Tab-separated table of C-alpha atoms in Angstrom:
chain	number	residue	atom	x	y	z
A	1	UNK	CA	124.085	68.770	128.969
A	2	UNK	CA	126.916	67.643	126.496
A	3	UNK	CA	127.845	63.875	126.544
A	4	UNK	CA	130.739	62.803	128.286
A	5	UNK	CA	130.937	65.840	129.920
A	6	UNK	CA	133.494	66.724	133.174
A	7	UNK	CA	131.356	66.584	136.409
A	8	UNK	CA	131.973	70.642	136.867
A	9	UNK	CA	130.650	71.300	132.940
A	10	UNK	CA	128.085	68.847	133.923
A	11	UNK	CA	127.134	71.018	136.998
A	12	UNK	CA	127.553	74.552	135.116
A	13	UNK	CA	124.831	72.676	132.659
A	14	UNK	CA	122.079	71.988	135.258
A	15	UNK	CA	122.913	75.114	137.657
A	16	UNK	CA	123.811	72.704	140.767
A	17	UNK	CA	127.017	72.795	142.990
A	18	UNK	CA	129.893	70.677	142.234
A	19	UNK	CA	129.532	68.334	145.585
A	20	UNK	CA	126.049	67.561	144.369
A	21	UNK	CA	127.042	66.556	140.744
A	22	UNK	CA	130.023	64.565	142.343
A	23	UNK	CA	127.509	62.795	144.541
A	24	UNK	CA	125.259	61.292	141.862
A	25	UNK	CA	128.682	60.792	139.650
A	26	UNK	CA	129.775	58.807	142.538
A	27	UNK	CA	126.772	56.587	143.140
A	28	UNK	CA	126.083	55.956	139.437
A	29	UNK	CA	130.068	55.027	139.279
A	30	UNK	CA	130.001	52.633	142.768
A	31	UNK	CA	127.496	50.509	140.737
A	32	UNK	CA	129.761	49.974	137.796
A	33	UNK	CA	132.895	49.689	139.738
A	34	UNK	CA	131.432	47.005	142.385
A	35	UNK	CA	129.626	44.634	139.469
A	36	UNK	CA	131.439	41.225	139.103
A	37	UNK	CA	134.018	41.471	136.260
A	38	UNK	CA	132.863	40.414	133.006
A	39	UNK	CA	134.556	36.655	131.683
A	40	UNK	CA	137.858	37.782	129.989
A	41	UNK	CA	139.596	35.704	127.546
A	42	UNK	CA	142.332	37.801	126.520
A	43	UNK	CA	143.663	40.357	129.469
A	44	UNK	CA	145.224	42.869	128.137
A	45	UNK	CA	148.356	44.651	130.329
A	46	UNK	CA	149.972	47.722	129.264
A	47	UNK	CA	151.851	50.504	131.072
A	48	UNK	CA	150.504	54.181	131.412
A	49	UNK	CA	152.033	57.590	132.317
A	50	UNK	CA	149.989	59.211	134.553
A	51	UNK	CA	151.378	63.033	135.843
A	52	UNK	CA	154.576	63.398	137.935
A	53	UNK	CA	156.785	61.129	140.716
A	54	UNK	CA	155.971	62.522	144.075
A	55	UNK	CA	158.753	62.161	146.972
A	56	UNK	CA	158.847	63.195	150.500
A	57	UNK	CA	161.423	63.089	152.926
A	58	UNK	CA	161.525	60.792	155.871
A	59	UNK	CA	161.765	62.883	159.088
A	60	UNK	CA	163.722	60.172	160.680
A	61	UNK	CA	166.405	58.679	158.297
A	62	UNK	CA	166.702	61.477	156.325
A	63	UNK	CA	165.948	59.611	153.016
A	64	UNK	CA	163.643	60.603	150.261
A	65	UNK	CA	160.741	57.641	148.779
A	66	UNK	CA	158.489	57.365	146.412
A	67	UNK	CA	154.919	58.217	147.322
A	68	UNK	CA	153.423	58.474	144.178
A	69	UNK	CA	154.762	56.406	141.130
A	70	UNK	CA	154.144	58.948	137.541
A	71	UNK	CA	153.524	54.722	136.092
A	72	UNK	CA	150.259	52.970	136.418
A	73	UNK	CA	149.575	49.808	134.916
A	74	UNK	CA	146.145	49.427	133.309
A	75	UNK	CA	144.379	46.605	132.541
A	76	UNK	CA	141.808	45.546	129.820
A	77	UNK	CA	139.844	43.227	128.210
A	78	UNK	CA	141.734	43.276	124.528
A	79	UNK	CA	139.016	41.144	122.712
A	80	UNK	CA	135.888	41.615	124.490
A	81	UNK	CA	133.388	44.686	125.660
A	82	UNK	CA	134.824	44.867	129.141
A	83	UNK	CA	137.014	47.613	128.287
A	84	UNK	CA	139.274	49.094	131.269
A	85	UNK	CA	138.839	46.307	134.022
A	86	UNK	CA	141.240	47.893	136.749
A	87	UNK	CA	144.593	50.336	136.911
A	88	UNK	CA	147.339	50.302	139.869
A	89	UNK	CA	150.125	52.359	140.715
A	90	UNK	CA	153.262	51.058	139.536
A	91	UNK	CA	154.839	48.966	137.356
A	92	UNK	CA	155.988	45.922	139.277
A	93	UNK	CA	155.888	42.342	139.844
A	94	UNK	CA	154.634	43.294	142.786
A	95	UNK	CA	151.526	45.912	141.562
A	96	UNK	CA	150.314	43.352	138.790
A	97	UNK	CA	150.468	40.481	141.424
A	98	UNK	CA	148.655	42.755	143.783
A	99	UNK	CA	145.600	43.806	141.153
A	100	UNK	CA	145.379	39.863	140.059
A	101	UNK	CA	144.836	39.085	143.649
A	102	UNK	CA	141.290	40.924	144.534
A	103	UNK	CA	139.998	38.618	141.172
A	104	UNK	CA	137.909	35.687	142.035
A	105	UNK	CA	139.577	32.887	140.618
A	106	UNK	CA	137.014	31.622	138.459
A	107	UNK	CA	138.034	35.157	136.194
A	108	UNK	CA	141.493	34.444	136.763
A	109	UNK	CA	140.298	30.896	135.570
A	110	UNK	CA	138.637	31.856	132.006
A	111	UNK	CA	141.932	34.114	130.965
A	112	UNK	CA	143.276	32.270	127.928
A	113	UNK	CA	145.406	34.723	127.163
A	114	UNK	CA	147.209	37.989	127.956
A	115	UNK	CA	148.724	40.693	125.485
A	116	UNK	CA	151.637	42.620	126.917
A	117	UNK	CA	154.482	44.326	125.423
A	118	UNK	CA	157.975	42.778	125.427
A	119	UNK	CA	158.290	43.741	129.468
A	120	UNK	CA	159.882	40.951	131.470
A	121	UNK	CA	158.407	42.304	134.298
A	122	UNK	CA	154.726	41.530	133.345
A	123	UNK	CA	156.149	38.282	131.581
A	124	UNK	CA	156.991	37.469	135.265
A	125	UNK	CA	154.164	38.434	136.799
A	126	UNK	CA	151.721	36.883	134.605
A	127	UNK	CA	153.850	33.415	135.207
A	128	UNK	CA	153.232	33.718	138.714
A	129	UNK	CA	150.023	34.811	138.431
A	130	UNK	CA	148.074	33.527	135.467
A	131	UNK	CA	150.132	30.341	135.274
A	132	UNK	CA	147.799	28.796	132.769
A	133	UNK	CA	147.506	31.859	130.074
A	134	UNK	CA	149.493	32.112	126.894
A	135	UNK	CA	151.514	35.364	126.803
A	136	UNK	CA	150.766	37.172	123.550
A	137	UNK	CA	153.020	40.065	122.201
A	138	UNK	CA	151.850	42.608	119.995
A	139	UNK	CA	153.219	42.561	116.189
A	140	UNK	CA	153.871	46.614	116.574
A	141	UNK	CA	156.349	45.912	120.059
A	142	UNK	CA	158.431	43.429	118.158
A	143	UNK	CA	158.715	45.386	114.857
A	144	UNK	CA	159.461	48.051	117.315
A	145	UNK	CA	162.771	46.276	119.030
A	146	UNK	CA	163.890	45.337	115.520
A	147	UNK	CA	164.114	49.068	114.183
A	148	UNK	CA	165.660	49.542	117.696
A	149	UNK	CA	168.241	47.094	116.815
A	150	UNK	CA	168.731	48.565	113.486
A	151	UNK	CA	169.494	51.871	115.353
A	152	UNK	CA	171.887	50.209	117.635
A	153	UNK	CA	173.728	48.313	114.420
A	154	UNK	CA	174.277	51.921	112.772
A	155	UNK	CA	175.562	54.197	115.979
A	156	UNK	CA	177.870	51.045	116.985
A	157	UNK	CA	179.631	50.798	113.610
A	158	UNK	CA	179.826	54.471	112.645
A	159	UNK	CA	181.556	54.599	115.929
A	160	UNK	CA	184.168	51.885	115.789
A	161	UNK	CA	184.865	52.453	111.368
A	162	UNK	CA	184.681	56.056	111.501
A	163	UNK	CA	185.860	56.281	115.228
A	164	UNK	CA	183.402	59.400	115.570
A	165	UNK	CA	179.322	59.439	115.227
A	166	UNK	CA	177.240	59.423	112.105
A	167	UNK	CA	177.104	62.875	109.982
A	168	UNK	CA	174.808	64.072	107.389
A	169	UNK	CA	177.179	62.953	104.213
A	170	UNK	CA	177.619	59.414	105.614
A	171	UNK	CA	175.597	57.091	103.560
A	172	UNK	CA	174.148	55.331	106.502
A	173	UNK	CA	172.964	58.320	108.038
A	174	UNK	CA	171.101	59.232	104.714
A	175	UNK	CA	169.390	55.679	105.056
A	176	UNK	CA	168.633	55.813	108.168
A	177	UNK	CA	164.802	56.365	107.897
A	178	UNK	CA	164.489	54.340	104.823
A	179	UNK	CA	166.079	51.512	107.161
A	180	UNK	CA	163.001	51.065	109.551
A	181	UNK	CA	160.283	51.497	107.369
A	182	UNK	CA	158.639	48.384	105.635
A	183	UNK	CA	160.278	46.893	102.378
A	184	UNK	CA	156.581	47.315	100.922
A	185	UNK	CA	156.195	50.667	101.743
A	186	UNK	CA	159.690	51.866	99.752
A	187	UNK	CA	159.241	51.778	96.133
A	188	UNK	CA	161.780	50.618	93.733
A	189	UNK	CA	163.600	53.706	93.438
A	190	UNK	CA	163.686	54.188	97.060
A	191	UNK	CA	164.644	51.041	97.760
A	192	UNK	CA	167.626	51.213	95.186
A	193	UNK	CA	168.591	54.568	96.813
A	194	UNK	CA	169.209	52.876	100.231
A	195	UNK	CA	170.466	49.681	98.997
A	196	UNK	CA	173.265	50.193	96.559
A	197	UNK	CA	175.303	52.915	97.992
A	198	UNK	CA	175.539	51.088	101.345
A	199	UNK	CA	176.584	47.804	99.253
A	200	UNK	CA	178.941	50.062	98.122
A	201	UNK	CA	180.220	51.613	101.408
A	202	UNK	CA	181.944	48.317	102.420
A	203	UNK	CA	181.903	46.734	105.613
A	204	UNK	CA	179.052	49.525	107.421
A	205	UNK	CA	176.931	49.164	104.513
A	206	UNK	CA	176.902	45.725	104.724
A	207	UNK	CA	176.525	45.112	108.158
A	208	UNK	CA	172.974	47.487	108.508
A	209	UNK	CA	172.292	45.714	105.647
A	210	UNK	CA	172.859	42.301	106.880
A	211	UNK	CA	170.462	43.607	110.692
A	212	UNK	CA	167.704	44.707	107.757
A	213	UNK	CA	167.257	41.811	106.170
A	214	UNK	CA	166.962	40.145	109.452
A	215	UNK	CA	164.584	43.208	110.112
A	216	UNK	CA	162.357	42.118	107.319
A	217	UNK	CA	162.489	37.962	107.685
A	218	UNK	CA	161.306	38.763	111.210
A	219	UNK	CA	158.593	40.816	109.628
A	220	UNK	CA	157.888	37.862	107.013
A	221	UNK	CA	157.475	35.882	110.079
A	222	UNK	CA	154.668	37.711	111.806
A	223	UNK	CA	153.168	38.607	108.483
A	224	UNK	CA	151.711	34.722	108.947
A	225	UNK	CA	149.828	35.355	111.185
A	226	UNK	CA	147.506	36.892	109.638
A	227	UNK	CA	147.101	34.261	106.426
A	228	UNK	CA	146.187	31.124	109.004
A	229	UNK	CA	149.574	29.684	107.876
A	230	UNK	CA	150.402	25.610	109.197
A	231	UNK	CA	152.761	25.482	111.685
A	232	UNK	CA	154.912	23.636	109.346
A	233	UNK	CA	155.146	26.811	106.743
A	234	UNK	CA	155.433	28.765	110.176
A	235	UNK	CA	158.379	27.023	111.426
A	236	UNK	CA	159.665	27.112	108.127
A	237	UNK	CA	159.632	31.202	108.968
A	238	UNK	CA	161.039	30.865	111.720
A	239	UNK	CA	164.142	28.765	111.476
A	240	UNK	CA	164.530	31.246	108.559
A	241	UNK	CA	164.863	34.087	110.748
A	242	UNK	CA	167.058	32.526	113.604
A	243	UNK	CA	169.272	30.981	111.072
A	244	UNK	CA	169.669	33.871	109.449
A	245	UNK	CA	170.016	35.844	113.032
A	246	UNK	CA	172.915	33.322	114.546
A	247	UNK	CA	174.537	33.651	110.852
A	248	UNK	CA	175.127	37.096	110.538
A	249	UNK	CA	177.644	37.566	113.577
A	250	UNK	CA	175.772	40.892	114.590
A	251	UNK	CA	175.764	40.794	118.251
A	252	UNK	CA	172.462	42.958	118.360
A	253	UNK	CA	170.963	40.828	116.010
A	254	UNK	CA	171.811	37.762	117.746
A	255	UNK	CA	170.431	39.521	120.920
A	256	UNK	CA	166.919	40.042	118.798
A	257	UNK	CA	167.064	36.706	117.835
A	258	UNK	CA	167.097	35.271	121.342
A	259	UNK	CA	165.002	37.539	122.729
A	260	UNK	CA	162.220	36.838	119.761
A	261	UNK	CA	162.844	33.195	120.611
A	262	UNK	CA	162.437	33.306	124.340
């Protein structure tokens, strides 16, 4: 029988009936699923897509619900061997609350930390909930909401200069993937390509330009993290980047800058 086999495969291999395999799946499974959960110190929370919405109709009122949310939110120990500790339905205040709630406290207890993406609605639950854990983003969700930004930055200008949307001749549009990759991944030439002729295109070229740089002193930032930096050289980094942010007169970039902060 292969590893990791489904349970029918499984039962093809040994020539039994699917009910038995499922049997002696489900008792081997009850034993993993009922042991204590293993000491966590970083929790990790992320959302999952899991097939489609379901609705039905209320007989009475008429109205349709939800009776089966296509969302689930898993959760994980990031650092450890733990690996998938639990998964709900949903994505709400309300489902994380509800999952943290069947853990003894003295798990709760020995969270230090938990890793979510930039979701207020986990930020809020894990406030209620895990009142004494640090919330952690991931380096790849902020990078993420900055080339978002830049995104936003290019569509809003086009727009208001050009009164129309982007097209293939406009030098912006030509930049626009050179724009959110990393300034260490273009080289020279590249990087001269996208610069000059957006210096050159005036008040659009300058303002992407202006939400990059911002881009890449928020990347400098994180970029610490990884060298053990002091928190003096960090905060250095940072007052960089906010200056910088509440400088440029970019309302999206003043928007990442207080939502980086917060």
């Amino acid at each position: 029988m292969a590893a990791r086999s489904t349970v029918i495969q499984a039962a093809r291999d040994l020539h039994l009936s699917w009910p038995t395999v499922m049997d002696a799946f489900k008792a081997v499974a009850r034993e993993v699923v009922e042991a204590p959960l293993p000491e966590v110190g970083v929790l990790g929370i992320d959302e999952t897509r899991r097939g489609r919405p379901r609705w039905e109709q209320d007989p009475d009122s008429g109205k349709w619900r939800l009776t089966r949310d296509r969302w689930h939110t898993g959760f994980v120990d990031a650092l450890g061997v733990g690996g998938l500790l639990g998964q709900v339905e949903g994505r709400t205040v309300a489902d994380v609350l509800a999952w943290l709630s069947t853990a003894p406290l003295t798990w709760r207890n020995s969270i230090r930390h938990v890793a979510i993406d930039m979701s207020a609605t986990y930020r809020a639950a894990i406030r209620t909930g895990l009142p004494n854990a640090v919330v952690v983003v991931d380096h790849f969700h902020i990078v993420q909401l900055a080339n978002k930004m830049l995104s936003l930055v290019r569509r809003r200008t086009t727009a208001e200069i050009r009164g129309r949307r982007g097209r293939a001749t406009d030098p912006e549009w030509k930049a626009r993937r050179r724009l959110l990759r990393n300034r260490e991944d273009l080289t020279d030439k590249q990087f001269a390509t996208m610069w000059n002729p957006l210096l050159d295109e005036g008040k659009i070229g300058q303002t992407l330009l202006t939400a990059w740089i911002a881009k890449e002193s928020l990347r400098t930032l994180l970029a610490l993290a990884r060298t053990g930096a002091d928190r003096h050289r960090i905060g250095q980094a940072r007052y960089k980047f906010l200056t910088w942010c509440a400088d440029a007169g970019i309302p999206e970039v003043r928007t990442l800058a207080t939502t980086v902060d917060r």
